[in-house]
CSV table of C-alpha atoms in Angstrom, one decimal:
chain,number,residue,atom,x,y,z
A,172,MET,CA,-20.7,-5.5,-53.4
A,173,ASN,CA,-21.1,-7.9,-56.2
A,174,CYS,CA,-19.7,-11.1,-54.7
A,175,ASN,CA,-20.4,-14.3,-56.5
A,176,ARG,CA,-21.0,-17.4,-54.3
A,177,GLY,CA,-18.6,-19.5,-56.4
A,178,THR,CA,-15.7,-17.1,-56.0
A,179,ARG,CA,-16.3,-16.8,-52.2
A,180,LEU,CA,-16.2,-20.6,-52.0
A,181,ALA,CA,-13.1,-20.8,-54.2
A,182,LYS,CA,-11.4,-18.4,-51.8
A,183,CYS,CA,-12.5,-19.9,-48.6
A,184,GLY,CA,-12.5,-23.6,-49.7
A,185,PRO,CA,-8.9,-24.4,-48.9
A,186,ILE,CA,-9.2,-22.8,-45.5
A,187,LEU,CA,-12.4,-24.7,-44.6
A,188,THR,CA,-10.9,-27.9,-45.8
A,189,SER,CA,-7.8,-27.5,-43.7
A,190,LEU,CA,-9.9,-26.7,-40.6
A,191,LEU,CA,-12.1,-29.8,-41.2
A,192,LEU,CA,-9.0,-32.1,-41.6
A,193,ALA,CA,-7.1,-30.8,-38.7
A,194,GLY,CA,-8.6,-33.4,-36.3
A,195,CYS,CA,-7.6,-36.4,-38.5
A,196,GLU,CA,-4.1,-36.9,-37.1
A,197,ARG,CA,-4.3,-40.6,-36.3
A,198,ALA,CA,-7.0,-43.2,-36.6
A,199,PRO,CA,-7.0,-45.6,-33.7
A,200,SER,CA,-6.4,-49.1,-35.0
A,201,PHE,CA,-5.2,-52.5,-33.9
A,202,ASP,CA,-2.6,-54.7,-35.6
A,203,VAL,CA,-4.1,-58.2,-36.0
A,204,VAL,CA,-1.8,-60.7,-37.8
A,205,GLY,CA,-0.3,-57.9,-39.9
A,206,SER,CA,-3.6,-56.2,-40.8
A,207,PHE,CA,-4.8,-53.0,-39.3
A,208,PHE,CA,-8.4,-53.0,-38.1
A,209,PRO,CA,-10.2,-49.8,-37.0
A,210,ALA,CA,-11.0,-49.6,-33.3
A,211,TRP,CA,-14.6,-48.9,-33.9
A,212,LEU,CA,-14.9,-52.4,-35.4
A,213,PHE,CA,-13.8,-54.0,-32.2
A,214,CYS,CA,-16.2,-51.7,-30.2
A,215,LEU,CA,-19.0,-52.8,-32.4
A,216,ALA,CA,-18.2,-56.5,-32.1
A,217,ALA,CA,-18.0,-56.2,-28.3
A,218,ALA,CA,-21.2,-54.2,-28.3
A,219,ILE,CA,-23.0,-57.0,-30.2
A,220,LEU,CA,-21.7,-59.5,-27.6
A,221,LEU,CA,-22.9,-57.3,-24.8
A,222,THR,CA,-26.3,-56.9,-26.4
A,223,VAL,CA,-26.6,-60.7,-26.7
A,224,LEU,CA,-25.8,-61.0,-23.0
A,225,ALA,CA,-28.3,-58.3,-22.2
A,226,ARG,CA,-31.0,-60.1,-24.2
A,227,LEU,CA,-30.3,-63.3,-22.3
A,228,PHE,CA,-30.5,-61.4,-19.1
A,229,LEU,CA,-33.8,-59.8,-20.1
A,230,LYS,CA,-35.1,-63.1,-21.2
A,231,ARG,CA,-34.2,-64.7,-17.9
A,232,LEU,CA,-36.1,-61.9,-16.1
A,233,ARG,CA,-39.0,-62.4,-18.5
A,234,ALA,CA,-39.1,-58.7,-19.3
A,235,ALA,CA,-41.6,-57.9,-22.1
A,236,LEU,CA,-40.2,-55.4,-24.6
A,237,LEU,CA,-42.6,-53.2,-26.5
A,238,LEU,CA,-40.5,-52.8,-29.7
A,239,PRO,CA,-37.6,-55.3,-29.7
A,240,ILE,CA,-36.8,-54.3,-33.3
A,241,LEU,CA,-35.8,-50.8,-32.0
A,242,THR,CA,-34.5,-51.9,-28.6
A,243,TYR,CA,-31.7,-54.2,-29.6
A,244,PRO,CA,-30.1,-52.0,-32.3
A,245,SER,CA,-30.3,-49.0,-29.9
A,246,LEU,CA,-28.8,-51.1,-27.1
A,247,THR,CA,-26.0,-52.1,-29.5
A,248,ALA,CA,-25.3,-48.5,-30.4
A,249,ALA,CA,-25.3,-47.4,-26.8
A,250,PHE,CA,-22.8,-50.1,-25.9
A,251,ALA,CA,-20.6,-49.3,-28.8
A,252,PHE,CA,-20.6,-45.6,-28.0
A,253,ALA,CA,-19.9,-46.3,-24.4
A,254,LEU,CA,-17.0,-48.6,-25.2
A,255,TRP,CA,-15.5,-46.1,-27.7
A,256,LEU,CA,-15.7,-43.3,-25.1
A,257,THR,CA,-14.3,-45.5,-22.4
A,258,PHE,CA,-11.3,-46.7,-24.3
A,259,PHE,CA,-10.6,-44.2,-27.1
A,260,ARG,CA,-11.5,-40.8,-25.7
């Protein structure tokens, strides 16, 4: 069998592309004054607000963070993922 990698990719490329794009049926978005905004943008904005509230709460408790430069972005990501999974499963 003398199969070239390029010919195999040319034969299987459209099939793989159709399988990868099968999940892209509809992007969750919100209509805000006639413009559509992606839902992840709202999740990120809410996550930033929740992180600010968590920071104020931790500051009130006088909790010492070891690496705040890693803690707050990680907390923002965790809040954003949780909001996305809660509302847009």
